[in-house]
Coordinates of C-alpha atoms in Angstrom, one line a residue:
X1 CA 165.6 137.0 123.2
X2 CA 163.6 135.4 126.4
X3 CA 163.7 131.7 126.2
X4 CA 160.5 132.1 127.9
X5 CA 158.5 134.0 124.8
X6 CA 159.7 131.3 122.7
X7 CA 158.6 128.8 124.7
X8 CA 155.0 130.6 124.8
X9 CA 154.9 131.6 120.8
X10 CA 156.1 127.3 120.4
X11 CA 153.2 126.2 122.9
X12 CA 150.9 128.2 120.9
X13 CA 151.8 127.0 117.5
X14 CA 152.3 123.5 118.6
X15 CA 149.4 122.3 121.0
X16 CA 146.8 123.5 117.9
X17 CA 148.9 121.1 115.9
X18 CA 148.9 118.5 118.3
X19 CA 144.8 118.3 118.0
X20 CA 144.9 118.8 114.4
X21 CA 146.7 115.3 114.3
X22 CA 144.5 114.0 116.5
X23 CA 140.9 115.8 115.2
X24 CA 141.8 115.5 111.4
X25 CA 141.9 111.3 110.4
X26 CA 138.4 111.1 111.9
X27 CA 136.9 114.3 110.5
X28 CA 138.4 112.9 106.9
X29 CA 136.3 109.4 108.1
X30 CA 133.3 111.2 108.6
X31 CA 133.3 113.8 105.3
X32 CA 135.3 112.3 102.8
X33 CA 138.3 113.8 101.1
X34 CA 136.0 115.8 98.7
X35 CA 134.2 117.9 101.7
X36 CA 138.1 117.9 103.2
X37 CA 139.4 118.9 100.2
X38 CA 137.0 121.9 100.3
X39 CA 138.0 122.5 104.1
X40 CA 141.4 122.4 103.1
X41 CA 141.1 125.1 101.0
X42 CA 139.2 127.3 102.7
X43 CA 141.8 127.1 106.1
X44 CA 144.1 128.6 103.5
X45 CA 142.0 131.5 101.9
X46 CA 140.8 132.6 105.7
X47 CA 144.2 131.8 106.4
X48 CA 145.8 134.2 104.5
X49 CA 143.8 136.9 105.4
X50 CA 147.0 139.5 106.0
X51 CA 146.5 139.6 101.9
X52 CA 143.6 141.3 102.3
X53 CA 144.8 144.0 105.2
X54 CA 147.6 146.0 103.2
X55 CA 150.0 144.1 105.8
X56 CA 149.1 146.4 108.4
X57 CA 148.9 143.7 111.1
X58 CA 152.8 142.9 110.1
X59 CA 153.7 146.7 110.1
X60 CA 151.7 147.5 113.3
X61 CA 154.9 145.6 114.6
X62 CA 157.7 146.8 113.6
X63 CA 156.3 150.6 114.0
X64 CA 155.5 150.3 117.6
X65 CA 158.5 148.1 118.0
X66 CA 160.4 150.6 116.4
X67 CA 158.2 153.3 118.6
X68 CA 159.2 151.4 121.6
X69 CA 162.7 151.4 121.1
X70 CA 163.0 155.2 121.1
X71 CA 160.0 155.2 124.7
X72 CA 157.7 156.8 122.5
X73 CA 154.5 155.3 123.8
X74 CA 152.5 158.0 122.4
X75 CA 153.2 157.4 119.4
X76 CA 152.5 153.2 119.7
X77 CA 148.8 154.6 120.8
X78 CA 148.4 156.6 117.7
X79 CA 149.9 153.8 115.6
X80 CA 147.2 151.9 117.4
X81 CA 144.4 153.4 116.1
X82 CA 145.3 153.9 112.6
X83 CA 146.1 150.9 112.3
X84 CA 142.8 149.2 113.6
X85 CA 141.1 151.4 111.5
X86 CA 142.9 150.7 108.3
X87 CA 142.7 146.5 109.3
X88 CA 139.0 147.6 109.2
X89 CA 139.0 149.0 106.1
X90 CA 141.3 146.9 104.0
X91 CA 139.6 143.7 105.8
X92 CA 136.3 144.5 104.7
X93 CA 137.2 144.8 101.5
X94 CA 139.3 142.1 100.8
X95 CA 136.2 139.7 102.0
X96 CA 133.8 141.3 99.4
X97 CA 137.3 141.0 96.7
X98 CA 137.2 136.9 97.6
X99 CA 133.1 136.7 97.5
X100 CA 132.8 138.3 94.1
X101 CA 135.9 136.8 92.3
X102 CA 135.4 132.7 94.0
X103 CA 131.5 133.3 92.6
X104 CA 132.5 134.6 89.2
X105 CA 135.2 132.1 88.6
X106 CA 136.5 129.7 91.6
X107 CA 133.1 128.0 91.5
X108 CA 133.7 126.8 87.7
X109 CA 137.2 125.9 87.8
X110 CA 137.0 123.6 90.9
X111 CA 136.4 120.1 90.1
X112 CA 133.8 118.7 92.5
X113 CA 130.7 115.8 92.2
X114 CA 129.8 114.9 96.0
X115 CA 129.2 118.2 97.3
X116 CA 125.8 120.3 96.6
X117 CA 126.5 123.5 94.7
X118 CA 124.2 125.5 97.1
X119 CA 127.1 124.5 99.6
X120 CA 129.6 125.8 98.5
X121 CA 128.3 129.0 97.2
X122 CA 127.0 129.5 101.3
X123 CA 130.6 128.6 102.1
X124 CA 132.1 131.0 100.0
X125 CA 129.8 133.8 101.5
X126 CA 131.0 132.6 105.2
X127 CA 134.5 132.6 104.2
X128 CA 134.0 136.2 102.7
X129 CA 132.6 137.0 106.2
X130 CA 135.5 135.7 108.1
X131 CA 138.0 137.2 106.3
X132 CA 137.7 140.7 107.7
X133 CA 137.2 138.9 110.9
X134 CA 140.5 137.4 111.0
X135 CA 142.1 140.4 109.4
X136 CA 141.7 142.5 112.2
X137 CA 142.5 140.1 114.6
X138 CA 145.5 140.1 113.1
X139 CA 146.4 143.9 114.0
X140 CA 145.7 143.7 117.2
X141 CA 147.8 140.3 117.8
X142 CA 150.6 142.6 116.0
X143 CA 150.2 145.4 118.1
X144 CA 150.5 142.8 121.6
X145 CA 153.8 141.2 120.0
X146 CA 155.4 144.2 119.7
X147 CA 155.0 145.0 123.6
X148 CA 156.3 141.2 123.6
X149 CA 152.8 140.1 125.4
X150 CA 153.5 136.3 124.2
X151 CA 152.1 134.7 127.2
X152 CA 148.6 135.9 126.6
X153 CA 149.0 136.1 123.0
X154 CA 150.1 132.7 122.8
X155 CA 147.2 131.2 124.9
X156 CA 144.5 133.0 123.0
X157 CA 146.3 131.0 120.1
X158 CA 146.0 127.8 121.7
X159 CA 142.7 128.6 122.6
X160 CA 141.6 129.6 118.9
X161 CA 143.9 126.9 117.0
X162 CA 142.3 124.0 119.4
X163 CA 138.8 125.5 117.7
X164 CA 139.8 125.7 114.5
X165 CA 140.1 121.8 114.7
X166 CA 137.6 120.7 117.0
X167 CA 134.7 123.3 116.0
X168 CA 134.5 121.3 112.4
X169 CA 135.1 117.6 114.1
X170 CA 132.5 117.8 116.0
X171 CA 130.2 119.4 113.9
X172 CA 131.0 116.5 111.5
X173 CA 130.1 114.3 113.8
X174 CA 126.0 115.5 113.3
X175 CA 126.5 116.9 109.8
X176 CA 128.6 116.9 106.6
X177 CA 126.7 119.8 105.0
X178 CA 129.7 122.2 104.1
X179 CA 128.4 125.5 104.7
X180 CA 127.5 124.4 108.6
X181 CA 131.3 122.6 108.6
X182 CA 132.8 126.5 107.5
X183 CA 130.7 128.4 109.8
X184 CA 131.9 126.5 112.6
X185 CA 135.3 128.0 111.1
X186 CA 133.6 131.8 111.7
X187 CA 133.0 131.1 115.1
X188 CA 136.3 130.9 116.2
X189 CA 137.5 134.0 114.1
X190 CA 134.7 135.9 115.7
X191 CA 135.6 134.3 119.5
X192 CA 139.5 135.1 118.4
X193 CA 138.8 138.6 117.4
X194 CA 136.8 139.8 121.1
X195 CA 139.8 138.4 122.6
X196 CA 142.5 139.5 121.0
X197 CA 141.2 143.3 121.0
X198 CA 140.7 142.6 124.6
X199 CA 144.3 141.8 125.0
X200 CA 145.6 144.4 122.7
X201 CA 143.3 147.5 124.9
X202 CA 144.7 145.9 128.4
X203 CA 148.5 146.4 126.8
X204 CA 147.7 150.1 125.9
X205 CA 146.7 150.8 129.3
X206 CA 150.6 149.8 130.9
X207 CA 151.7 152.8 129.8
X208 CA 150.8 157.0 130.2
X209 CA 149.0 158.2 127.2
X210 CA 146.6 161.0 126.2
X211 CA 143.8 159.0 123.9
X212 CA 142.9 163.1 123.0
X213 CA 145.8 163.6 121.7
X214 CA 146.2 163.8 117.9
X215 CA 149.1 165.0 115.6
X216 CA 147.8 165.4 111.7
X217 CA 151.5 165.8 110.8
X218 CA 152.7 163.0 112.9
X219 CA 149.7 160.8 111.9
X220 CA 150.2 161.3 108.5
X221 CA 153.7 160.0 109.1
X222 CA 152.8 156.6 111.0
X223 CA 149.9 156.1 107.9
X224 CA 152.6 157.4 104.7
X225 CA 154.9 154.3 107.2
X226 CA 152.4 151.4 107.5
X227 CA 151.3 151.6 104.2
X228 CA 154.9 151.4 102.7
X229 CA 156.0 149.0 104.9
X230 CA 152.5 147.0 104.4
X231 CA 151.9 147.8 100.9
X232 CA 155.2 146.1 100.2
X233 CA 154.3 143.2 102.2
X234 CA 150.8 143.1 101.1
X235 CA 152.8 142.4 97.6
X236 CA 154.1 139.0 98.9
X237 CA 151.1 138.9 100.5
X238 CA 149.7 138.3 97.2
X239 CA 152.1 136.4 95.5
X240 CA 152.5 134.3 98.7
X241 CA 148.7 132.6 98.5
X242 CA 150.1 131.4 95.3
X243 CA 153.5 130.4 96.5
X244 CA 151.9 128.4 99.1
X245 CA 148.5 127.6 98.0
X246 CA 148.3 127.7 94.2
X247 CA 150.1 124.2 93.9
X248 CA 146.2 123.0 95.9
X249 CA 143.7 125.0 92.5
X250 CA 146.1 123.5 90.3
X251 CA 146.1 120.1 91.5
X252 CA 142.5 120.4 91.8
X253 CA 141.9 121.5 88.3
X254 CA 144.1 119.8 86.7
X255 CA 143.0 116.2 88.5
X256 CA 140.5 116.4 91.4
X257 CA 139.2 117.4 94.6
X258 CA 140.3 114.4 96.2
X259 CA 143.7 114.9 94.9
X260 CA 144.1 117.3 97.0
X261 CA 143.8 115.4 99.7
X262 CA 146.2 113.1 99.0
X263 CA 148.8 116.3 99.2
X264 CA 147.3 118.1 101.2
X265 CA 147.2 115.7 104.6
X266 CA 151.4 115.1 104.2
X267 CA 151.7 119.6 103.3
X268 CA 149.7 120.2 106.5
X269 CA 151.4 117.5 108.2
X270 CA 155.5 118.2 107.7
X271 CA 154.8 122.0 107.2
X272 CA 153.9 122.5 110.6
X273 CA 157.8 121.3 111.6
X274 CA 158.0 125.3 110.9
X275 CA 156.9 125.7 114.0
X276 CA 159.7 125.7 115.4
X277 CA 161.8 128.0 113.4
X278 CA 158.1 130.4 113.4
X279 CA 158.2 130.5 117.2
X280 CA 161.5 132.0 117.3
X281 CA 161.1 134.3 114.4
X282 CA 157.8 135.4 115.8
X283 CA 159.8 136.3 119.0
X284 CA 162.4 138.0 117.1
X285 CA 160.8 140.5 114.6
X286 CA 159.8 142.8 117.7
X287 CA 162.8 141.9 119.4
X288 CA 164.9 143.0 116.4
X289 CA 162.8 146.0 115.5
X290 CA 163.6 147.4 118.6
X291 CA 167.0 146.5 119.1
X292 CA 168.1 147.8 115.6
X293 CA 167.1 151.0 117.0
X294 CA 169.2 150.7 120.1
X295 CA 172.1 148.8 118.8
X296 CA 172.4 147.5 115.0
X297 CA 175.8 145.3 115.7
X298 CA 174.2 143.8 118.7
X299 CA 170.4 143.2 116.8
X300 CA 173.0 141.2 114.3
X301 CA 175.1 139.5 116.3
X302 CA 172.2 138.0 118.4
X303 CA 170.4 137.3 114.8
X304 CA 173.4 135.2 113.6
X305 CA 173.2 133.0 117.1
X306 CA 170.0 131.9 116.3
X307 CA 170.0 131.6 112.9
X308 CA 173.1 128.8 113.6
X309 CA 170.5 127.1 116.3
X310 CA 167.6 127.3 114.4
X311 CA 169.4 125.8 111.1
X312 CA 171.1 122.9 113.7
X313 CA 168.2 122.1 115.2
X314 CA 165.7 121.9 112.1
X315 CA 168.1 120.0 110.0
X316 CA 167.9 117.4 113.1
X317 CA 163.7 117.7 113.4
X318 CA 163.5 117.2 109.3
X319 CA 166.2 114.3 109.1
X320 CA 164.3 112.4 112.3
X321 CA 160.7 113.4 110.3
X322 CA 161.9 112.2 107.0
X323 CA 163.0 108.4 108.5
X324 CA 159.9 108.1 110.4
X325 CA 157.3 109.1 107.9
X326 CA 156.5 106.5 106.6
X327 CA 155.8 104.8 110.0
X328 CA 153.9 107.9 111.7
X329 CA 151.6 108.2 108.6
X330 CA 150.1 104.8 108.3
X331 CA 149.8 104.9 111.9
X332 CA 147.9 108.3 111.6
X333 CA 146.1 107.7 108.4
X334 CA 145.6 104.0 108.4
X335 CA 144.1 101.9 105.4
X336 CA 142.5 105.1 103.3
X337 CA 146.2 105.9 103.5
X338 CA 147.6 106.9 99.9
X339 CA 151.4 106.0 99.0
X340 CA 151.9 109.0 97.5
X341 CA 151.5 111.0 100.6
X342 CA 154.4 109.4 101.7
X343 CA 156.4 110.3 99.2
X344 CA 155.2 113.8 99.2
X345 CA 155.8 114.2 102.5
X346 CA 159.3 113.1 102.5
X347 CA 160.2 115.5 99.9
X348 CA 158.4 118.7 101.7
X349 CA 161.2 117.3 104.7
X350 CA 163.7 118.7 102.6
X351 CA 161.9 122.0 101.4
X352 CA 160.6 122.5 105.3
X353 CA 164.3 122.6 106.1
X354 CA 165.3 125.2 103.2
X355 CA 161.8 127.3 104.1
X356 CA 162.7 127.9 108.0
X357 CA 166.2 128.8 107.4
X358 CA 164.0 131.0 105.1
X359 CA 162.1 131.9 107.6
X360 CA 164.6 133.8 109.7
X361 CA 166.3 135.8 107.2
X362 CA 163.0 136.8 106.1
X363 CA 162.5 138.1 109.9
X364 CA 165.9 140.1 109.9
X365 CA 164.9 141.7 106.2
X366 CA 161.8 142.8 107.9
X367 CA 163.1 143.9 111.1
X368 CA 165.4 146.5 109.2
X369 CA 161.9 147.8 107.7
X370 CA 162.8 146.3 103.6
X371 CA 159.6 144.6 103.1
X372 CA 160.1 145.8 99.3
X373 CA 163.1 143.5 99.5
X374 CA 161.4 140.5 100.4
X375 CA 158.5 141.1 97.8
X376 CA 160.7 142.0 95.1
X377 CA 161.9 138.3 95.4
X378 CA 158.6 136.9 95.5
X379 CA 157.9 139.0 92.3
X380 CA 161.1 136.7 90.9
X381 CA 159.8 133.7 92.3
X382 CA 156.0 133.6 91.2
X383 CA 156.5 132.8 87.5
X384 CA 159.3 130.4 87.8
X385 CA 157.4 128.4 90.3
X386 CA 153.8 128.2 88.6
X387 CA 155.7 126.9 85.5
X388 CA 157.2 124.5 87.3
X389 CA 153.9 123.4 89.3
X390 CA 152.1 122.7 85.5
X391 CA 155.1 120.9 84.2
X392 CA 155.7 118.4 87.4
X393 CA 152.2 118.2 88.0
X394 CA 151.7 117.1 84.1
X395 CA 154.5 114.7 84.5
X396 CA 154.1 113.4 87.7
X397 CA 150.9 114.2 89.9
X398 CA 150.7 115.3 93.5
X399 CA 154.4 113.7 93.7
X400 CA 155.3 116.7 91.1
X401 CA 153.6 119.7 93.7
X402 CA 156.1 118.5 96.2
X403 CA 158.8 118.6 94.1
X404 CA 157.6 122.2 92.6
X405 CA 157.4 123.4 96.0
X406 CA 161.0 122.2 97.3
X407 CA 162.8 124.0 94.4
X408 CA 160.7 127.0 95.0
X409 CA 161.8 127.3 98.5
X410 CA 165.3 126.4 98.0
X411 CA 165.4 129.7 95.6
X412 CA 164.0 131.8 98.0
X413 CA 166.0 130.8 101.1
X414 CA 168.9 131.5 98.2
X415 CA 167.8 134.8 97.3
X416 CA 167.6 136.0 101.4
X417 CA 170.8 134.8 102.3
X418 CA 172.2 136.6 99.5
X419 CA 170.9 140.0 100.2
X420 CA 171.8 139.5 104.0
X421 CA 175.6 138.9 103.3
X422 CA 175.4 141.5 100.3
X423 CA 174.3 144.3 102.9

């Protein structure tokens, strides 16, 4: 892999974090961790938007990966524009699927008293509106990282990740009216979504294609391949918004709003270490893709260098994060700081470890094209860890989520190791 992407794909997963530590103490001074709480929440539904797309963003990848491996380029232009049209399709409606199910039952179940109800049932209507916004986005950002365009893809993220912090900061500064705070949210999904198709047409255009052309056999083949491949992801897709966001409804429910802010400002915080284990991975699922293709003992041979760096080096990051927690958050935080955030974060040290050595043998699963693999696991995981988010959260609060989530990610780092050395 080219030190050089990775540096890129870590710039642009890192800087947006950079402003997030700097943007989100005063925007939690000027709306309260109730109207957080709420923005929280909604970073993670728009967030999670590849849900809602069938996982075609994730198998636009590999395909023209794959594609590119054998110097089809024909073929990544008509897996192009299936693709977008399916993001299109599957986006669209997974906005209206969020609008209708958060106004028939999230707007009961969340426990809220500051906030005016009108507010949040505008938010949820943006939200719906970004969804499909984001969704497609994500294709064509799928599409670039298969041609391994991280230079531009990863300054477009910069771009977009600084505005996803700074849009609602300073919007806070004039207003705390939540539905003005989440369309500031929209507006960088809609800036991210010109830009990103702009990137993705300028990559098309590097190599010699007919746009004419059309195959009905051969483009019922790439559509029969994306949706396998993506309707297998879309399945952890799924489950995954409850892996990794569930533990927030349920702390809401069964405490508060504010609760979640308590866990929610150490999650965001230590989670983002996985940056640096994403930025590789990121790198590596096209790289992979391709070079599986060309040479299967050489994909797996380079596969087992990094995953010895990556495990090395986050081991070292998590250790070092874990001593100086309790330091950096009172620093960050200050007096509205809540103990138990540091506690919570210490604990999520050790499950941010577990989750990027994850995170790579996740990559190479997909690489090979077994997205059933990875969901099938998921399927295994879902029930053991909501159980255990009731029963810790019942015994022990937010402290309990952390816990919950640690165990959880320990068993499915387990599970992908095992099927890697089984195969």
């Amino acid at each position: 892999m080219k030190i050089k992407n990775i540096f890129w794909n870590f710039l642009g997963l890192g800087l947006p974090l950079f402003v997030a530590l700097l943007t989100i103490p005063p925007l939690i001074k000027n709306v309260g961790n109730e109207i957080f709480g709420f923005i929280s929440l909604s970073w993670g539904l728009i967030g999670y938007a590849s849900l809602f797309d069938f996982g075609i963003g994730r198998a636009t990848t590999q395909l023209v990966a794959k594609a590119l491996g054998n110097s089809n380029y024909q073929t990544t232009y008509n897996i192009f524009k299936i693709s977008r049209n399916l993001s299109l399709v599957f986006g669209a409606a997974g906005g209206v699927f969020i609008y209708i199910v958060g106004y028939a039952f999230g707007l009961d179940y969340i426990n809220y008293s500051n906030v005016h109800h009108d507010e949040v049932q505008y938010s949820l209507v943006i939200i719906a509106i970004a969804i499909p916004l984001h969704s497609i986005s994500g294709m064509y950002r799928g599409f670039s990282e298969a041609y391994e365009n991280f230079k531009a893809v990863s300054i477009l993220r910069c771009l977009l990740g600084l505005m996803n912090f700074i849009f609602p900061y300073f919007v806070s500064i004039y207003t705390t009216r939540l539905d003005i705070l989440i369309f500031s949210i929209l507006c960088s999904k809609l800036v991210g979504l010109i830009l990103y198709s702009l990137i993705a047409n300028k990559t098309i255009k590097h190599h010699p294609i007919e746009k004419g052309l059309s195959n009905k056999e051969l483009d019922t083949v790439i559509k029969r391949e994306l949706l396998s491949f993506g309707g297998w992801y879309s399945v952890s897709c799924i489950i995954n918004p409850f892996l990794t966001q569930i533990d927030r409804f349920i702390i809401g429910g069964m405490l508060s709003v504010a609760a979640i802010a308590v866990y929610a400002i150490p999650f965001e915080l230590v989670t983002k270490l996985t940056i640096f284990a994403s930025a590789i991975s990121t790198v590596a699922f096209p790289r992979y893709s391709k070079l599986i293709v060309e040479s299967h003992a050489k994909a797996k041979d380079e596969f087992n260098k990094w995953l010895k760096l990556v495990s090395i080096l986050m081991a070292t990051v998590c250790l070092l994060f874990l001593i100086l927690l309790p330091l950096f958050l009172e620093v960050w935080i200050g007096d509205s700081l809540n103990r138990d955030s540091v506690i919570i974060g210490q604990i999520l040290c050790i499950g941010v470890f577990l989750n990027a050595v994850g995170i790579m043998y996740f990559t190479w699963i997909h690489a090979r094209g077994k997205s059933n693999i990875t969901a099938k696991f998921h399927l295994v995981e879902l029930p053991i860890y909501i159980t255990l988010l009731y029963f810790l959260v019942d015994k022990h609060g937010v402290i309990g989520a952390s816990i919950a989530w640690t165990i959880r990610t320990f068993i499915d780092t387990t599970l992908l190791a095992w099927y890697f050395h089984k195969k």
